[in-house]
N, CA and C atoms as an extended XYZ file, in Angstrom:
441
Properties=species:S:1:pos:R:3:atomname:S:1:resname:S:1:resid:I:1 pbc="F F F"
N       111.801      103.970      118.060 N   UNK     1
C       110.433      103.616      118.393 CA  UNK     1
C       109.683      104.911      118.730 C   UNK     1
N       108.363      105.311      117.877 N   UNK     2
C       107.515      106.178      118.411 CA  UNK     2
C       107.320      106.366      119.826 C   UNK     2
N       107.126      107.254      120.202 N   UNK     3
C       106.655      107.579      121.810 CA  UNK     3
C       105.514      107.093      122.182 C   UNK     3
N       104.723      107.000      121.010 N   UNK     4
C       103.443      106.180      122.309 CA  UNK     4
C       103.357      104.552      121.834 C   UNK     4
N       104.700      104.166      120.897 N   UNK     5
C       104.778      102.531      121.091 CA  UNK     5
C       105.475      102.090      122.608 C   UNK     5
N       106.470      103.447      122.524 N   UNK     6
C       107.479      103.068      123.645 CA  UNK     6
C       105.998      103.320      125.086 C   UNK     6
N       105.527      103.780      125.098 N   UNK     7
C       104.751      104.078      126.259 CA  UNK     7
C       103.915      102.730      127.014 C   UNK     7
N       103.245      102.109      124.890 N   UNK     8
C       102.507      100.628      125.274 CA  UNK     8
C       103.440      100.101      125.869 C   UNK     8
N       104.928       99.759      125.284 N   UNK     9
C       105.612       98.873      125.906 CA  UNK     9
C       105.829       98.882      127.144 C   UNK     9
N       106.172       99.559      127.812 N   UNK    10
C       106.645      100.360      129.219 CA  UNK    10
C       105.181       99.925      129.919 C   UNK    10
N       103.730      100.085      129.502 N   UNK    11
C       102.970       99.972      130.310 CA  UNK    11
C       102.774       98.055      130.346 C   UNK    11
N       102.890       97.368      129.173 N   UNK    12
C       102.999       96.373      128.578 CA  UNK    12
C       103.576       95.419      130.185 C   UNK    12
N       105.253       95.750      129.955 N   UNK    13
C       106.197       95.422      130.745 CA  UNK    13
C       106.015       95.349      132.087 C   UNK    13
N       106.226       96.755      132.742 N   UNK    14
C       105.665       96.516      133.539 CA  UNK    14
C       104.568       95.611      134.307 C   UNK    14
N       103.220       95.322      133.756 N   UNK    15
C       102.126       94.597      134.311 CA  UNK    15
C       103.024       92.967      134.340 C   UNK    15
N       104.395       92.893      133.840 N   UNK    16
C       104.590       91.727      134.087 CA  UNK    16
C       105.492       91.626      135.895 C   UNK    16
N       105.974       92.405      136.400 N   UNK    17
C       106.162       92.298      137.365 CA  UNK    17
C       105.263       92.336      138.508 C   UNK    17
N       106.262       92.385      140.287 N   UNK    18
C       104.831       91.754      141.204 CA  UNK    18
C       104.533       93.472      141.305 C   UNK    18
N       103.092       93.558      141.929 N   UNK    19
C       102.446       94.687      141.816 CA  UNK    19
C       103.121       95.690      142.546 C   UNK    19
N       103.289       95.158      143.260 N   UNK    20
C       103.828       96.266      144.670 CA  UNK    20
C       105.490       97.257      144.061 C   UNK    20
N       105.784       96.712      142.464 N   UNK    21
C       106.783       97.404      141.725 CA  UNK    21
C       106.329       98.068      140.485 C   UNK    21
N       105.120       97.267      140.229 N   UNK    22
C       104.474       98.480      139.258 CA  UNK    22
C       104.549       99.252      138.879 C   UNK    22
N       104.011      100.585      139.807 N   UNK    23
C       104.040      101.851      140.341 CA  UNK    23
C       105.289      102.666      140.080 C   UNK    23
N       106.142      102.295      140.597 N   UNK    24
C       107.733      102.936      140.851 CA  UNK    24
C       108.333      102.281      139.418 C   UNK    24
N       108.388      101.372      138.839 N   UNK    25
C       108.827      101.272      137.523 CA  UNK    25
C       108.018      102.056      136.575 C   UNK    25
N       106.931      101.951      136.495 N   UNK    26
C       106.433      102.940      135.777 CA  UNK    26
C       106.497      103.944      135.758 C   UNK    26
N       106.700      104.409      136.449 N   UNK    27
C       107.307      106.399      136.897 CA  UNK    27
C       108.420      106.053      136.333 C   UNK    27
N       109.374      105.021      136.615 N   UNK    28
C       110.840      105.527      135.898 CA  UNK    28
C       111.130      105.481      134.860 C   UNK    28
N       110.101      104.700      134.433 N   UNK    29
C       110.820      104.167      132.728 CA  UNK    29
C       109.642      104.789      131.942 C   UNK    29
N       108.509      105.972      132.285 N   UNK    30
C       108.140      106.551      131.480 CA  UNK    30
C       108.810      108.244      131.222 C   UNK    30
N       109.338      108.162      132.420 N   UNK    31
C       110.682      109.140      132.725 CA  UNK    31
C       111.606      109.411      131.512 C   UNK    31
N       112.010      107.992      131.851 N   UNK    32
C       113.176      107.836      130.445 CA  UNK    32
C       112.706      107.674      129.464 C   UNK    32
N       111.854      107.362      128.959 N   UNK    33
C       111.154      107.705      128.041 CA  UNK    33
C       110.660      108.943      127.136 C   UNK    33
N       110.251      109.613      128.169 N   UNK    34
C       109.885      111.211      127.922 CA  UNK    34
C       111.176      111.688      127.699 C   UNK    34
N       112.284      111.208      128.459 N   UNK    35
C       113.370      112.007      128.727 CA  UNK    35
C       114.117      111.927      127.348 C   UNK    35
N       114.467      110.354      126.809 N   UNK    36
C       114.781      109.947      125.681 CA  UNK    36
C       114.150      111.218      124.251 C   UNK    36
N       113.024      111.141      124.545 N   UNK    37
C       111.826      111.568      123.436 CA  UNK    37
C       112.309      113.316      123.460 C   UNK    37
N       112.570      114.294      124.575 N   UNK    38
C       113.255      115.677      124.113 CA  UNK    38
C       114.265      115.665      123.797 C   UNK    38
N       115.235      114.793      123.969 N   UNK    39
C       116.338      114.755      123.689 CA  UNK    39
C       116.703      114.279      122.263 C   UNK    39
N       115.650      114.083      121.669 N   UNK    40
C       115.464      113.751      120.195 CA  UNK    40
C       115.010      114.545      119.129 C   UNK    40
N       113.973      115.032      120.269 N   UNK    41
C       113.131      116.437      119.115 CA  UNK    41
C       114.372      117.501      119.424 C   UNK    41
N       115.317      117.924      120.659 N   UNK    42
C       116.263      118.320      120.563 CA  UNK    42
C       117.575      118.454      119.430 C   UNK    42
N       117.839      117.318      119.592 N   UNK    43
C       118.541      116.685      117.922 CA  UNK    43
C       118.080      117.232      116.492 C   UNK    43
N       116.395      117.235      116.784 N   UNK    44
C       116.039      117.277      115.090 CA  UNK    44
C       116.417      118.600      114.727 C   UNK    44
N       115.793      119.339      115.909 N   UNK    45
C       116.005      120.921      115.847 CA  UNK    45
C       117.281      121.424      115.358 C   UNK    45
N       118.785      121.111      116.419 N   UNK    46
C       119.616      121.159      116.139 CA  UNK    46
C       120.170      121.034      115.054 C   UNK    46
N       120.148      119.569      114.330 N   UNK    47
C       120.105      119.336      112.939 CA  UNK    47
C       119.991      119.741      111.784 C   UNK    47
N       118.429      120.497      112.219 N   UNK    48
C       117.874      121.590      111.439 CA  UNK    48
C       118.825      122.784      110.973 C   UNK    48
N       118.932      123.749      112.360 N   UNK    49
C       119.545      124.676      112.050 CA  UNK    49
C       121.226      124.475      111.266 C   UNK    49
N       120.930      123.322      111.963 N   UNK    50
C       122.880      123.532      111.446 CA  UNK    50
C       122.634      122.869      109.710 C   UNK    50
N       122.031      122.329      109.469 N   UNK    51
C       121.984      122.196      107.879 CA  UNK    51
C       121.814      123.785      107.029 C   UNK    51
N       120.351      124.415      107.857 N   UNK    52
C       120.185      125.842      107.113 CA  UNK    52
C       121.375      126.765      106.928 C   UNK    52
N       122.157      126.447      107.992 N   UNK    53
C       124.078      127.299      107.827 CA  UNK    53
C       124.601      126.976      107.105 C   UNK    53
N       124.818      125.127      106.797 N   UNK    54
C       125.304      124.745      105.938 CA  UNK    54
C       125.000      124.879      104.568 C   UNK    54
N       123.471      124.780      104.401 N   UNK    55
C       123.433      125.111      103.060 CA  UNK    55
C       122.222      126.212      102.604 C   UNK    55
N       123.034      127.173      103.131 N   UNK    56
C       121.929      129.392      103.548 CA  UNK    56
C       120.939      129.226      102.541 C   UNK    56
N       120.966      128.732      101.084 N   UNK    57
C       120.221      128.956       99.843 CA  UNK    57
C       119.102      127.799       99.474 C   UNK    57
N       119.334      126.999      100.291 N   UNK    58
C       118.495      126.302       99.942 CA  UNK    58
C       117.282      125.597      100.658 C   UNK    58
N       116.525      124.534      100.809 N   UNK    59
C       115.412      124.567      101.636 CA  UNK    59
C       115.443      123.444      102.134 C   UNK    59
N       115.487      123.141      103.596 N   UNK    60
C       115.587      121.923      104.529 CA  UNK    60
C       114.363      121.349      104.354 C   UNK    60
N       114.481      120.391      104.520 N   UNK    61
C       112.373      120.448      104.981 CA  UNK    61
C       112.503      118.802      105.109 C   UNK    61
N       111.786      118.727      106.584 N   UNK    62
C       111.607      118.002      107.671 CA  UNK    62
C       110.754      116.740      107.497 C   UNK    62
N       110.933      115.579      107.537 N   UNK    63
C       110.180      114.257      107.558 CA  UNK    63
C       108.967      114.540      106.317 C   UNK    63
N       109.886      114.244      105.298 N   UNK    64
C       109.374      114.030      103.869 CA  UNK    64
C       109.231      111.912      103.819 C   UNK    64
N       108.423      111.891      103.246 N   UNK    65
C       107.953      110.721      102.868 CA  UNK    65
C       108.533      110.176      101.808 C   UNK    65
N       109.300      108.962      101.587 N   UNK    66
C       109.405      108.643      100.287 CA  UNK    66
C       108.216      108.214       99.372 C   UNK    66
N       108.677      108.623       98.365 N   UNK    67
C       106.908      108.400       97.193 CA  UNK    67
C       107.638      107.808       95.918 C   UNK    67
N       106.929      107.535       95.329 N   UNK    68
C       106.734      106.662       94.061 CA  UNK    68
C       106.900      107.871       92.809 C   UNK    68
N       107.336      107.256       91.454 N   UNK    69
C       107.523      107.976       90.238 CA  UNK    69
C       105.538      109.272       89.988 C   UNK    69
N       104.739      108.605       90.693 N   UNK    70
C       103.258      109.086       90.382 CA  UNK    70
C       103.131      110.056       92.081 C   UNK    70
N       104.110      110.285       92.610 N   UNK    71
C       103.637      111.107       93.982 CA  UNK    71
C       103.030      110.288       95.117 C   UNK    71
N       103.089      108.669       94.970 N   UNK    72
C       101.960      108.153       96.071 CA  UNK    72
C       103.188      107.622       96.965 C   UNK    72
N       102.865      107.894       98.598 N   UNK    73
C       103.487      107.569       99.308 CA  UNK    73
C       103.584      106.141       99.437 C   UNK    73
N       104.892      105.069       98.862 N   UNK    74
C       105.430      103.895       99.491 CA  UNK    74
C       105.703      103.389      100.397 C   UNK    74
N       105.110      102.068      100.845 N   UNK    75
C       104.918      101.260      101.678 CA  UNK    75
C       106.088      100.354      101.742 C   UNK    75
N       106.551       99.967      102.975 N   UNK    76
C       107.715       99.383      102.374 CA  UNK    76
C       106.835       97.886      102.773 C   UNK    76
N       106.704       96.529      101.653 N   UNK    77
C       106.342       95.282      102.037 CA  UNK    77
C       106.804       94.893      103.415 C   UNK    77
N       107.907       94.518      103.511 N   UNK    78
C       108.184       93.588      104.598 CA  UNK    78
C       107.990       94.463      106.075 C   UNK    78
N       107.261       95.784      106.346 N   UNK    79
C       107.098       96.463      107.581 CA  UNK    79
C       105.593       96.677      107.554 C   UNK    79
N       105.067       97.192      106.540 N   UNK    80
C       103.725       97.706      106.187 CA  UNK    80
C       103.558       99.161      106.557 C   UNK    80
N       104.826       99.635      106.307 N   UNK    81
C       104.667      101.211      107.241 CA  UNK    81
C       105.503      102.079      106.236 C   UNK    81
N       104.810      102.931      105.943 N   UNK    82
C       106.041      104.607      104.884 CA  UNK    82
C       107.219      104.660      105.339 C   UNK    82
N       107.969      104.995      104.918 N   UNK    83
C       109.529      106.161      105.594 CA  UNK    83
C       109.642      107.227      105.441 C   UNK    83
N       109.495      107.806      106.241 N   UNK    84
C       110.012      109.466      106.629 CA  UNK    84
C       111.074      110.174      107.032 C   UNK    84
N       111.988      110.726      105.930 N   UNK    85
C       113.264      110.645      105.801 CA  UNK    85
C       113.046      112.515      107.107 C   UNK    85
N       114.322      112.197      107.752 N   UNK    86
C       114.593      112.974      109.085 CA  UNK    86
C       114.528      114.686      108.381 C   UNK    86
N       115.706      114.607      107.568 N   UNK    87
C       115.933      116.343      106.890 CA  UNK    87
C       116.339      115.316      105.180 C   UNK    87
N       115.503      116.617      104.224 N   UNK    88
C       115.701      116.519      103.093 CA  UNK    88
C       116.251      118.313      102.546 C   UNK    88
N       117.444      118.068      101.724 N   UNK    89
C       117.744      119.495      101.410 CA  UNK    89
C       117.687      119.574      100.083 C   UNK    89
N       117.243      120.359       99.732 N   UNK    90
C       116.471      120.871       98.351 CA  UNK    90
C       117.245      122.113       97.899 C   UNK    90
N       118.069      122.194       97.070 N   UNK    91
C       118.513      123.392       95.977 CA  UNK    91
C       118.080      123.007       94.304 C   UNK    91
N       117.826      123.875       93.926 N   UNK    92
C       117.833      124.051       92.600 CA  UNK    92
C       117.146      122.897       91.873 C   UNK    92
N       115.903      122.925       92.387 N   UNK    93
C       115.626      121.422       91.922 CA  UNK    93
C       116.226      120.331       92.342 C   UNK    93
N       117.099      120.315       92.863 N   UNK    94
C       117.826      118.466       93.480 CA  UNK    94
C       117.391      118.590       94.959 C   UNK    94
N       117.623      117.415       95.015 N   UNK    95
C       118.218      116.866       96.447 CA  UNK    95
C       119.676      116.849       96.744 C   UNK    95
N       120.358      117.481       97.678 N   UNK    96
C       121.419      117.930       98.042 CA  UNK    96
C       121.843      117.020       98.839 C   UNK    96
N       121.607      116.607      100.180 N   UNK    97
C       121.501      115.778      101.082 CA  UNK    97
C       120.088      115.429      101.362 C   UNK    97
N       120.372      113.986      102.288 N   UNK    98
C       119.421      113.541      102.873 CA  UNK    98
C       119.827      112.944      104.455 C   UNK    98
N       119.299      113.237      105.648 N   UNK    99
C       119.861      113.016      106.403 CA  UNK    99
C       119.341      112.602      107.619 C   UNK    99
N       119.574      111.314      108.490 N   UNK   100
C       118.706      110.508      109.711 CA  UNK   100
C       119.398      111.173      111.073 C   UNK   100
N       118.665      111.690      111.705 N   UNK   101
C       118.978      112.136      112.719 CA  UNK   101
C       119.284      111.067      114.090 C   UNK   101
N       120.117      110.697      114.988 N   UNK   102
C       120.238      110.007      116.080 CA  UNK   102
C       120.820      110.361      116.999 C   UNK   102
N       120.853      109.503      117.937 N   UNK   103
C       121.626      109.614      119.239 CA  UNK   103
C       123.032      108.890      118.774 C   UNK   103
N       124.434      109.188      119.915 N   UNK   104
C       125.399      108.463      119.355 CA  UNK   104
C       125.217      106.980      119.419 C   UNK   104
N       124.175      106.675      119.985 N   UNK   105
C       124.591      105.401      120.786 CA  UNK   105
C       123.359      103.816      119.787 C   UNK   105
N       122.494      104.985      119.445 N   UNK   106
C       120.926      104.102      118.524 CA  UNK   106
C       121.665      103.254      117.629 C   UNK   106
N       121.280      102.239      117.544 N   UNK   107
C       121.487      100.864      116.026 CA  UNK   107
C       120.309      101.554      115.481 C   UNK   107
N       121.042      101.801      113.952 N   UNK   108
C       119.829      102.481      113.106 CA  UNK   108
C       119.655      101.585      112.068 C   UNK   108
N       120.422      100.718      112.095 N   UNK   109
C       120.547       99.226      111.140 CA  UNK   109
C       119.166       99.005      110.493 C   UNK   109
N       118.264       99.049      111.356 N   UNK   110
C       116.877       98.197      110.809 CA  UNK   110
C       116.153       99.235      110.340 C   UNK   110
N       116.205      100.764      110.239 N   UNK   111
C       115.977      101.908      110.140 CA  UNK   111
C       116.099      101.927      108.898 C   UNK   111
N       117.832      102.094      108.601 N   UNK   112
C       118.057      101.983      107.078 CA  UNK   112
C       118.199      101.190      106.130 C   UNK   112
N       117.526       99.716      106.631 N   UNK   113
C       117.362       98.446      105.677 CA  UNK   113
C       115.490       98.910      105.287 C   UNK   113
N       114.569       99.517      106.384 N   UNK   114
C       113.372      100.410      106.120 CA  UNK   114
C       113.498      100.913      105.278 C   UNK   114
N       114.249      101.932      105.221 N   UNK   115
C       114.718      103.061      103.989 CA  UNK   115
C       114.952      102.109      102.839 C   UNK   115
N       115.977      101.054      102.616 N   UNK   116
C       116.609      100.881      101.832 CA  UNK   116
C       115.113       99.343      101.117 C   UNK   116
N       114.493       98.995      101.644 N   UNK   117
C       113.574       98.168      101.652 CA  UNK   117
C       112.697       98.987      100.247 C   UNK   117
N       112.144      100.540      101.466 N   UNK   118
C       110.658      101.303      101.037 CA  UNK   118
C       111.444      101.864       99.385 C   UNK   118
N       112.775      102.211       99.354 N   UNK   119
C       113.291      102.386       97.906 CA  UNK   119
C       113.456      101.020       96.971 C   UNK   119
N       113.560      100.455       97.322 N   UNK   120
C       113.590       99.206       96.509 CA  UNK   120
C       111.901       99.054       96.340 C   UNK   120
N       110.918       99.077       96.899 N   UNK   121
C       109.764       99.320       95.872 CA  UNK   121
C       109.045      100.552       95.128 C   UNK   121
N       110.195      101.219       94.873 N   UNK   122
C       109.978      102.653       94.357 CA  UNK   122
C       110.033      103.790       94.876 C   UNK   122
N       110.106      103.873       96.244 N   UNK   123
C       110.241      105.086       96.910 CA  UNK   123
C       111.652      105.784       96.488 C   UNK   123
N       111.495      106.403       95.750 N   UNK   124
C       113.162      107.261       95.211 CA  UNK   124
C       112.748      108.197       94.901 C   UNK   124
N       111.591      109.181       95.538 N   UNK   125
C       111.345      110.567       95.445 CA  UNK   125
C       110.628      111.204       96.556 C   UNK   125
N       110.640      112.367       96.518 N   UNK   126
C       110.087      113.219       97.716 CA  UNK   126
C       109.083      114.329       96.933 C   UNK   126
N       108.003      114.887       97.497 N   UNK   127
C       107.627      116.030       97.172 CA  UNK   127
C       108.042      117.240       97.781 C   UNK   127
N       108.765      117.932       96.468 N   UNK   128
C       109.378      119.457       97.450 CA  UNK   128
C       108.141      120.289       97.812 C   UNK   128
N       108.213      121.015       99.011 N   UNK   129
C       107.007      121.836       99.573 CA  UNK   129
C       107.173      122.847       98.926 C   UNK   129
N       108.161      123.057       98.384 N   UNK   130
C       107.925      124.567       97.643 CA  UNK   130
C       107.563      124.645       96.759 C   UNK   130
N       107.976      123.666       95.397 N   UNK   131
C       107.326      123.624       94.478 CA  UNK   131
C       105.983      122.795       94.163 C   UNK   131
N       105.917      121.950       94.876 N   UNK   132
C       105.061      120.887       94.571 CA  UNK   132
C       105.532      119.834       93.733 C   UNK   132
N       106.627      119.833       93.265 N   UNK   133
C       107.486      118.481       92.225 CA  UNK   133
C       107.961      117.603       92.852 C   UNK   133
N       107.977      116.287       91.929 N   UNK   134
C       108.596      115.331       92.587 CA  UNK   134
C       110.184      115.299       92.388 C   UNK   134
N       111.351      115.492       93.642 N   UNK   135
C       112.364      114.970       93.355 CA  UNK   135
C       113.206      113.650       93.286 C   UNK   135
N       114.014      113.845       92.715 N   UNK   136
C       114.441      112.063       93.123 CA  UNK   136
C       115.691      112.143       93.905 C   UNK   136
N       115.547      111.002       94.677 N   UNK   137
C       116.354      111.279       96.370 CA  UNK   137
C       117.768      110.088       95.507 C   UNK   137
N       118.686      110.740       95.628 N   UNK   138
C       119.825      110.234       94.761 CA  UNK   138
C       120.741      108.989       95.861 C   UNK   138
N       120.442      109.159       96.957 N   UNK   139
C       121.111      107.783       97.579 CA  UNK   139
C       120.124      107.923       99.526 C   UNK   139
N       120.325      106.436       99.692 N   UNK   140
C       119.812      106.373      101.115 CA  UNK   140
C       120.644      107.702      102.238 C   UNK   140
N       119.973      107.901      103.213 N   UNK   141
C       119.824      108.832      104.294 CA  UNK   141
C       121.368      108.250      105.012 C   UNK   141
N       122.228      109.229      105.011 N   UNK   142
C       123.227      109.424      105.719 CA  UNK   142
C       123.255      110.061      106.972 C   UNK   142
N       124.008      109.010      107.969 N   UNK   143
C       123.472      108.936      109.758 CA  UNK   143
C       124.152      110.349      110.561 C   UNK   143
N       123.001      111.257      110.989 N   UNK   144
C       123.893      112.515      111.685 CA  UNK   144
C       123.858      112.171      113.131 C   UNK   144
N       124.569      112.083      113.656 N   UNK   145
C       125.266      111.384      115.068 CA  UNK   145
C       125.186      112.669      116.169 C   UNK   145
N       124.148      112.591      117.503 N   UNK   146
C       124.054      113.873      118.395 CA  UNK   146
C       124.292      112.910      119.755 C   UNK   146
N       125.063      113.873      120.880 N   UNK   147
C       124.594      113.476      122.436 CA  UNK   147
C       123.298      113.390      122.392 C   UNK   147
């Protein structure tokens, strides 16, 4: 969940308890929240680098969109929302890997039925930033697992 869905919710929630707990839940669970949320952009980072080791020659590049055979970013029907694949690695013209970044602990289940949804109406390509071409993303996003 985005950070400022998780935020509505949290503020959401809260207003359902008595007032006088409000206050003090809301400090905590926007806490964990925030707290959740570096510990993620943490991950991506991490992720990052350790792919560029893994693969020195070629080009990572970060929350690519799946797109259509014509370059237009796909919608997946049953969400109404794009997918933005975590790390895409690019050599030689291909796609090398593709890869979803998480915590050990996240159900990414509904994540990659998203993915697997937004490709089933055509999303089976990315635009590489370097060249400007469309590649084609050869299988769904394989789960990289962080504390």
């Amino acid at each position: 969940m985005p950070l400022d869905q998780a935020q509505q919710w949290a503020r959401d929630f809260t207003t359902t308890l008595p007032v006088a707990q409000q206050q003090n839940m809301a400090g905590l669970i926007m806490a964990s929240i925030q707290a959740n949320a570096a510990a993620g952009s943490q991950r991506q980072k991490d992720v990052t680098t350790d792919l560029q080791r893994q693969y020195p020659t070629a080009s990572v590049q970060n929350e690519q969109y799946l797109r259509d055979a014509n370059g237009k970013i796909v919608i997946d029907p049953n969400t109404g929302t794009a997918r933005r694949i975590d790390h895409v690695v690019v050599q030689n013209d291909q796609v090398i890997d593709v890869v979803e970044t998480t915590s050990n602990s996240a159900d990414k289940s509904g994540q990659l039925q998203h993915e697997a949804d937004t490709r089933a109406a055509g999303g089976l390509y990315i635009r590489d930033r370097n060249t400007g071409r469309l590649l084609p993303v050869p299988n769904v996003s394989r789960l990289e697992r962080r504390p």
